Structure formats: C-alpha cells, structure tokens
Coordinates of C-alpha atoms in Angstrom, one line a residue:
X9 CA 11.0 -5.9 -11.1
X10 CA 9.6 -3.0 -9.0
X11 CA 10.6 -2.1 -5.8
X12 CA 8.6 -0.1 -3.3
X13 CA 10.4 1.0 -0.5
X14 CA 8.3 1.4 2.8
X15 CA 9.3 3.1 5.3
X16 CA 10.1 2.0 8.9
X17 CA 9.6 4.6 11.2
X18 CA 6.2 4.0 12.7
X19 CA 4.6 7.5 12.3
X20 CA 4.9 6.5 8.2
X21 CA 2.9 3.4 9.1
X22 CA 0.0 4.6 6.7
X23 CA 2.6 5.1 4.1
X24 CA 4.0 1.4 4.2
X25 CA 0.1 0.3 4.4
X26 CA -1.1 1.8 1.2
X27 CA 2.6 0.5 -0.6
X28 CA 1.9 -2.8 0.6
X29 CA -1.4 -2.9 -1.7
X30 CA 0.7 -3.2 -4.7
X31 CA 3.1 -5.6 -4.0
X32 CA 3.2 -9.2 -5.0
X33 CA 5.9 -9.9 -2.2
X34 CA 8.5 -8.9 0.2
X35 CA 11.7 -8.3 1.5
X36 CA 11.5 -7.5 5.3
X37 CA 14.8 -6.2 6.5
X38 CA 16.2 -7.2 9.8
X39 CA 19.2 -5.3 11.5
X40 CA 21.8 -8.0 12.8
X41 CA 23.0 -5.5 14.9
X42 CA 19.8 -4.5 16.9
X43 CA 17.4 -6.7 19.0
X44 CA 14.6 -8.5 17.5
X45 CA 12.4 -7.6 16.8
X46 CA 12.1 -3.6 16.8
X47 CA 9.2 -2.3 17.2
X48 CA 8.2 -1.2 13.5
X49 CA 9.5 -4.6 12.1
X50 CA 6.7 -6.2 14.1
X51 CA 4.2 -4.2 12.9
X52 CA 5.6 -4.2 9.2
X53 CA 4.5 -8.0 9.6
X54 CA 1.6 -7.8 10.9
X55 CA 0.5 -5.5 8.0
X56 CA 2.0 -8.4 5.3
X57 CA -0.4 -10.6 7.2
X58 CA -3.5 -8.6 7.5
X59 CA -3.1 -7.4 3.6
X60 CA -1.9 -11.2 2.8
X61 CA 1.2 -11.2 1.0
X62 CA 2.8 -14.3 2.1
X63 CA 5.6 -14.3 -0.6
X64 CA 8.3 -13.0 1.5
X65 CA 12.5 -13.2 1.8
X66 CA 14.1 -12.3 5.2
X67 CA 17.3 -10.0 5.1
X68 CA 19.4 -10.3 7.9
X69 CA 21.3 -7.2 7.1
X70 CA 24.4 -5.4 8.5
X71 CA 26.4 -8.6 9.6
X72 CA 29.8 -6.5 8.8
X73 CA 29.0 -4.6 12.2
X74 CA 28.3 -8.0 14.3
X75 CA 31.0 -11.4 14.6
X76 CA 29.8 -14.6 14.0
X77 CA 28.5 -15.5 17.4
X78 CA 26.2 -11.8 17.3
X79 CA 25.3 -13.2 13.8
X80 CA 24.2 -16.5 15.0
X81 CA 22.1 -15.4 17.6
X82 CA 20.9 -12.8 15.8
X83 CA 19.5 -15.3 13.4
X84 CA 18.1 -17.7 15.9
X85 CA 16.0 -14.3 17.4
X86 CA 14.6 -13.6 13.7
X87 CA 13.7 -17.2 13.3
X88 CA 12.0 -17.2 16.7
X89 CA 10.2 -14.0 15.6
X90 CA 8.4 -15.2 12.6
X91 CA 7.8 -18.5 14.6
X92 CA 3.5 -19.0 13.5
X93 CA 3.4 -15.7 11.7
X94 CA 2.7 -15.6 7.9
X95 CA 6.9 -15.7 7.2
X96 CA 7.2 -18.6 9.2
X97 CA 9.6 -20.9 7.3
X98 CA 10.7 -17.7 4.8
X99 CA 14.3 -17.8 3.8
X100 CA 16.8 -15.7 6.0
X101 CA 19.6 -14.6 3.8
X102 CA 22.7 -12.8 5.6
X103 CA 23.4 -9.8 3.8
X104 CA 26.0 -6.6 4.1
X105 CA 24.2 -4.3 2.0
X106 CA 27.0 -1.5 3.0
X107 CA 29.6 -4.2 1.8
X108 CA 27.3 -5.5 -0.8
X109 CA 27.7 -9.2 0.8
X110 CA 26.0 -12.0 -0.4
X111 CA 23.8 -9.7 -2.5
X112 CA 23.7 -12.6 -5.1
X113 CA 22.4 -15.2 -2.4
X114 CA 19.2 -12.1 -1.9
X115 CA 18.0 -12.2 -5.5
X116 CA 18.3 -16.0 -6.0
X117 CA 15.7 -16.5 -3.3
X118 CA 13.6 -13.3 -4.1
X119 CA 13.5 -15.1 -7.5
X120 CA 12.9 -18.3 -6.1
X121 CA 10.4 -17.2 -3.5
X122 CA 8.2 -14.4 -5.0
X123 CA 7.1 -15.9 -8.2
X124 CA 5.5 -13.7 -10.8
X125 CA 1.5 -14.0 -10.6
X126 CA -0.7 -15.0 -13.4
X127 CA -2.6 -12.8 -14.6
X128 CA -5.6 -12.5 -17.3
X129 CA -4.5 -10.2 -19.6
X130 CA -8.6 -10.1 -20.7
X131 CA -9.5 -8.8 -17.8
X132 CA -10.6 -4.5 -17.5
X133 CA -7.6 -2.7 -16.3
X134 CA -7.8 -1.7 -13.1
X135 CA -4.6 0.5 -11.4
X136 CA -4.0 1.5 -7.7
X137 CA -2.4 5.0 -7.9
X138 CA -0.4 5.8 -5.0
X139 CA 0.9 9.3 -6.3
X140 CA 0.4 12.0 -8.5
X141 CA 2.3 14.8 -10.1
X142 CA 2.5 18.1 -12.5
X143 CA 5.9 17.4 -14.1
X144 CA 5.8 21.2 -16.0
X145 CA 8.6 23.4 -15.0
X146 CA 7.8 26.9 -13.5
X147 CA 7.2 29.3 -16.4
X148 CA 6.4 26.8 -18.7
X149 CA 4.4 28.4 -21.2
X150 CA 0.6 27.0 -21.9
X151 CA 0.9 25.7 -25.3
X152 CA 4.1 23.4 -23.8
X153 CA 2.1 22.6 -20.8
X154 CA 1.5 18.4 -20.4
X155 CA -0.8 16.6 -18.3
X156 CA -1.0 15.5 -15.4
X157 CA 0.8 12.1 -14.2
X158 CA -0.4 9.0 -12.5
X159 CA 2.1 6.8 -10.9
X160 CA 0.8 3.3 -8.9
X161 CA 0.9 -0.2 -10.0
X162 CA -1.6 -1.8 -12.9
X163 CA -3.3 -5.2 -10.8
X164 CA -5.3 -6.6 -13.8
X165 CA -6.1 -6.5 -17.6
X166 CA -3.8 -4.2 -20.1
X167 CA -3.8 -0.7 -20.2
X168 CA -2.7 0.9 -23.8
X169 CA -2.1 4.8 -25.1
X170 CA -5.7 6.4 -25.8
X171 CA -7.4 4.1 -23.7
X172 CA -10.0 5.9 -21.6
X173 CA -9.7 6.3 -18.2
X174 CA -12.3 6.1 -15.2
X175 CA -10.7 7.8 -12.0
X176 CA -13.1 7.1 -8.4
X177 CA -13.9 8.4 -6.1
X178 CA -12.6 11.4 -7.6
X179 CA -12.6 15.1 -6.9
X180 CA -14.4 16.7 -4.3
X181 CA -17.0 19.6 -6.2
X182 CA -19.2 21.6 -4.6
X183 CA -22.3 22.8 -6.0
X184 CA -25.1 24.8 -5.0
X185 CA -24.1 24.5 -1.4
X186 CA -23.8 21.2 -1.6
X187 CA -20.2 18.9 -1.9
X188 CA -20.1 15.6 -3.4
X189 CA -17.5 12.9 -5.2
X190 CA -17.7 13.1 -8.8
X191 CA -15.4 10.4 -10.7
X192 CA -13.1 12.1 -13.5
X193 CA -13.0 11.1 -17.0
X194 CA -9.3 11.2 -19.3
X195 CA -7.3 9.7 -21.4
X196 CA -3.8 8.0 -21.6
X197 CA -1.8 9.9 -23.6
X198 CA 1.6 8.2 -22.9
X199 CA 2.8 5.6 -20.4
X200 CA 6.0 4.8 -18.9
X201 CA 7.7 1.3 -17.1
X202 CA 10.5 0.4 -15.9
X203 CA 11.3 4.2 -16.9
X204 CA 11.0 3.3 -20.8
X205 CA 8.2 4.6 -23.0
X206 CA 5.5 1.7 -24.1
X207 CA 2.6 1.6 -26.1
X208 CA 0.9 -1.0 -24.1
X209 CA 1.1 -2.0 -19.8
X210 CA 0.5 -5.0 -18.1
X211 CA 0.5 -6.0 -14.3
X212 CA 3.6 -6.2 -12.7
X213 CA 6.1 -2.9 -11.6
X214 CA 5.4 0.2 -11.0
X215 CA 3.7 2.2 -14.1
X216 CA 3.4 5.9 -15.0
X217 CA 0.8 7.0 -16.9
X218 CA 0.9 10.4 -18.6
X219 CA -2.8 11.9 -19.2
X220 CA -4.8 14.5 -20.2
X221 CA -5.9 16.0 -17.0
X222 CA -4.9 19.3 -15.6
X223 CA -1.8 19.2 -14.0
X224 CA -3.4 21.5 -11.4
X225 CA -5.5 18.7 -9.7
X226 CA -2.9 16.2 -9.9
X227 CA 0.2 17.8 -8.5
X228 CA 1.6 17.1 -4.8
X229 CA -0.2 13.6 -4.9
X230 CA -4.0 15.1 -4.7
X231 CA -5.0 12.1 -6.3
X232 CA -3.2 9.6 -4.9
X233 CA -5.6 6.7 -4.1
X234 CA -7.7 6.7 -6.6
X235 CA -8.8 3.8 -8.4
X236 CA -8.6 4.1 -12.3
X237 CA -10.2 1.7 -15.3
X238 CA -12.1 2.1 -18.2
X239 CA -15.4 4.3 -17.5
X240 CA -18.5 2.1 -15.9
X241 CA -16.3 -1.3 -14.7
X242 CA -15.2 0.1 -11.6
X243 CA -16.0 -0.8 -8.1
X244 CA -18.8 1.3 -6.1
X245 CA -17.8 4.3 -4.4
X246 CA -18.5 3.9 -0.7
X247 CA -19.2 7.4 2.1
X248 CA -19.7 4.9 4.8
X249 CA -19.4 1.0 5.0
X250 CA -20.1 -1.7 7.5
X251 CA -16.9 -4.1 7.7
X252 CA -15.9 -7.3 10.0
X253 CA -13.5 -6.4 12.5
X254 CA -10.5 -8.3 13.7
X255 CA -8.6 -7.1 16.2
X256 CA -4.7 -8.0 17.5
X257 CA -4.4 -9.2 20.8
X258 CA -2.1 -6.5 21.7
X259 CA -1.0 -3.1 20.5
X260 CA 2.5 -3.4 18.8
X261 CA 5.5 -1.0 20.0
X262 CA 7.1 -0.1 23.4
X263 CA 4.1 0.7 25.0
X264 CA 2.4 -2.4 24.5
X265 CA -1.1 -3.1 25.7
X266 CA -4.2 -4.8 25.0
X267 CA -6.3 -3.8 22.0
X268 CA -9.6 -2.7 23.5
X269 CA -12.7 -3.2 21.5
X270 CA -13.7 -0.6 18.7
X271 CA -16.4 1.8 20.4
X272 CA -19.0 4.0 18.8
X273 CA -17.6 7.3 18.1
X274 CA -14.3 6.6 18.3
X275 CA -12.2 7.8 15.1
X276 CA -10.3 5.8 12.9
X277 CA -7.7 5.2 10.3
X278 CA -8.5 3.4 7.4
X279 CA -5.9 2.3 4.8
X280 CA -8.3 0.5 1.8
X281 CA -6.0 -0.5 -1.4
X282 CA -3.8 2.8 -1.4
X283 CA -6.6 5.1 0.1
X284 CA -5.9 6.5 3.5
X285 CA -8.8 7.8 5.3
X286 CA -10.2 8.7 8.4
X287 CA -13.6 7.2 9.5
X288 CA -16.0 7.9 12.3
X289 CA -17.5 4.9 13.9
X290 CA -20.8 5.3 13.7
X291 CA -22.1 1.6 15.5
X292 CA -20.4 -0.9 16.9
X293 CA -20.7 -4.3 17.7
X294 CA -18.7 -7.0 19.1
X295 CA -16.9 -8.4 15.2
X296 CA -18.2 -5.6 13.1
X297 CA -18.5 -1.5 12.9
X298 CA -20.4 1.0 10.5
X299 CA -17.5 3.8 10.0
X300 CA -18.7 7.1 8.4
X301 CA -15.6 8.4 6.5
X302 CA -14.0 11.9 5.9
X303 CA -13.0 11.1 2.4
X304 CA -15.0 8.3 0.1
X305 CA -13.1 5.1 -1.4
X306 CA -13.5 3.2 -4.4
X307 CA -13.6 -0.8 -3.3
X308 CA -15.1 -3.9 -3.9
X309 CA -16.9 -6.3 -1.1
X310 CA -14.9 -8.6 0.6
X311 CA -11.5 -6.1 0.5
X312 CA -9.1 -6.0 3.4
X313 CA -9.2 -2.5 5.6
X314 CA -6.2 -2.1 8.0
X315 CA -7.2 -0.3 11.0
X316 CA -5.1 2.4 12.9
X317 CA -6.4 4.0 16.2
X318 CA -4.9 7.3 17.8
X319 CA -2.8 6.0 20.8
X320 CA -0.7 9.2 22.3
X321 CA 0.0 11.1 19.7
X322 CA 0.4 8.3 17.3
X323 CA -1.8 6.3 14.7
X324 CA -0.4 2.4 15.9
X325 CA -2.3 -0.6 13.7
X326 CA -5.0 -2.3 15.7
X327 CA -6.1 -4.9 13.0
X328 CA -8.1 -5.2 10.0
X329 CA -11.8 -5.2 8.4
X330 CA -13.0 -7.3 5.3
X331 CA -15.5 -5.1 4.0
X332 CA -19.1 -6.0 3.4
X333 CA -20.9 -6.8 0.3

C-alpha cells in the first residue's frame, strides 16, 4: 500500500487534483477540534466525486484535544457533511494520530473499505507520472552519471526492465521557427516499489522507474504529467479539446458564491490525469466549451477534467469536463 499525501491548503488544490488520479481510495481527514466542514475539506470532496473514487474511510482525528461531548458533536457535524455526497454512509473512525489512538480500528476499515481493484495484467502498460527527478549528485563524473527517474503510479498491464517506453505529450522542440510536442522514446533500465528493486511492476503503489533519458530534462519534475506506455498504444495528444461541462452550484470556501457560467475567453485550469494546464476558452456554450491549451495532454475520450477558475488571486474548483471523443 501506497500513500499519497494531498495537501490541504487550498492554493495546492492542483496538487491534491493531479494525486487524486492515482488513487484507488481515500482517507479524508477531519479535525475533531475545528468546525465542519473547513473550507478545503469540502473541496477535497468534491474533487473525490468529480474524479470518482468512492472508496473512502473518514478520520475523525485529534479527539485527545476535544471531551466526549466536542467528540460527539463533532461526529454528528461530519456525518451531516457527507449527508448525499459520494462518502455518504463511509466509516468514521475516531482517531488520535498524535497519541496513535485507535490506529488499528483506521486500517481494518481502510482494508475493509478500499479493496484492491482487478486488474488485467494483459493489458499495455500505461503509468501516470506525477514527478520527475535527476538523482546524480553534483560533481558526479559522466561515466557515473544515471538516468533520469520517473515516479507516478502504473494503472494497467505490467511494466518489466528493458521494456520500451512511450512518453506523451512530451518535450516541447522548436524547429525552424516553429515549436511543437514531440513524444520521447527510452527504456526502463531499473524499477523500484515499495522502495525495493523488482524486475517486473504491476498496478497498485507508487512506482519508480529508472530510465535512460538525460537527467537534464527530467530533473525538478519537467516531466511530470506525462503519460508513458509502450511506443504507438498511447492515447492521442490533444492542443485544444471540446469537453461537457458541469458546473457546482456554488463556489466552495469563505467567499462562497454562485458559479457563473464558463464564458468565451475566460482562462482556465485544467487538471487531466496528473497534467495541470491552463486553457483558453475558445467557445462556449451552455454544457460544453472548446478550451485552447498552454501545454498539450495525452488523454483518451470520455476522461474526467477538473475545472479551476481564477477567483481573487486564487484558482478555487468550479467543476468538471468529460472530454469528447
């Protein structure tokens, strides 16, 4: 078991959005000793829905800081909260993770709630990669020098050392005055889970997969959002799409307010598997917008798109877009 830890603060919303693309459940943390619900733990499950994990275990942490009656209502608050939401009727366990209280109660219903998915191990491999790195040390002399590393989360088929690897949309190159996406060709040369060396992945945790790129494009996670398989079986590479648009009723956080309708020209933030971008709207219409985007994504029809839009100074989630075929 993997965890991915996403972060709460709601200026890392696009963080938690393109983390929640690899997860097969959740554990949404609820502070006994706060109101419920804070702002970002609203929004947190409104992403779960709009990306649909529905696998999900409710800690009611810090109950060391509240008595029992705080506790109680507490309780009653969070189970008001999820009351016709996608974790309506998800166990709330009452945890001290500071006191490491009922930790064991926690695990027995992640394990009873988030059940490992089946998977067809004949599938082509296809990984998410949310970050990437150049492990060399400085002064690390060229015939020492390694790869570069993906890290992300393998979502079908088996991946094995000396497989070839696909990577779109790819680098950005520029060429007679012109710039374009061109996918990038490697191969695994080593892989890691669980932090162990294996010969052979399969779905399920987090995976690193050593390579034989340069380390110079994949340091400081300049290819983080790439989608990687064996060369040809990957999904098309899209500048601009059309999508269907569903919008929440209101805009979540202190400021509140109703979520106006997407308008033509209007920028956007687009969070597609674990691809963040930012799109231009280039038409819209009353359950569906053509967005233009800054930087190209790799994704197949029918895939969920959560929309941000710039409120203040802030990206806030607005809802989401199933992109069309």
């Amino acid at each position: 078991v993997s965890f991915v830890d996403a972060p709460g603060h709601e200026t890392l919303m696009a963080t938690m959005l393109s983390g929640a693309a690899i997860m097969d459940g959740a554990v949404l943390v609820v502070s006994a000793s706060e109101p419920v619900p804070q702002a970002q733990t609203e929004e947190h499950l409104m992403a779960l829905d709009i990306i649909g994990i529905d696998n999900i275990v409710i800690a009611q942490n810090k109950i060391d800081l509240v008595d029992r009656e705080q506790a109680r209502e507490n309780y009653e608050g969070i189970e008001a909260f999820v009351e016709g939401t996608v974790a309506e009727g998800a166990p709330i366990v009452p945890i001290s993770a500071q006191q490491e209280v009922n930790m064991d109660l926690l695990i027995q219903a992640i394990e009873e709630e988030i059940p490992t998915p089946d998977r067809d191990p004949g599938a082509d491999p296809r990984m998410l990669v949310a970050r990437s790195f150049d492990i060399n040390r400085p002064g690390t002399t060229w015939e020492d020098l390694v790869g570069g590393v993906l890290g992300g989360s393998l979502v079908q088929g088996e991946l094995a050392v000396d497989d070839d690897l696909e990577l779109r949309p790819g680098r950005e190159v520029e060429e007679g005055g012109r710039t374009e996406w061109r996918a990038v060709e490697t191969s695994v040369r080593s892989l890691q889970a669980g932090g162990d060396p294996v010969e052979t992945a399969t779905p399920g945790g987090l995976l690193g997969v050593g390579t034989g790129l340069d380390p110079a494009i994949t340091k400081g996670d300049a290819l983080a959002g790439q989608v990687a398989g064996p060369p040809g079986t990957l999904s098309p590479v899209h500048e601009q799409f059309t999508m269907d648009v569903e919008l929440l009723d209101r805009i979540v956080g202190d400021e509140g307010g109703e979520v106006e309708e997407v308008s033509t020209g209007e920028p956007l933030m687009l969070t597609v598997g674990t691809a963040t971008t930012v799109g231009s709207v280039t038409s819209a219409r009353e359950a569906e917008c053509e967005v233009a985007l800054k930087r190209p994504v790799c994704a197949q029809a029918g895939v969920k798109i959560a929309i941000n839009r710039r409120v203040g100074a802030r990206w806030r989630l607005i809802g989401y877009g199933t992109l069309r075929g």
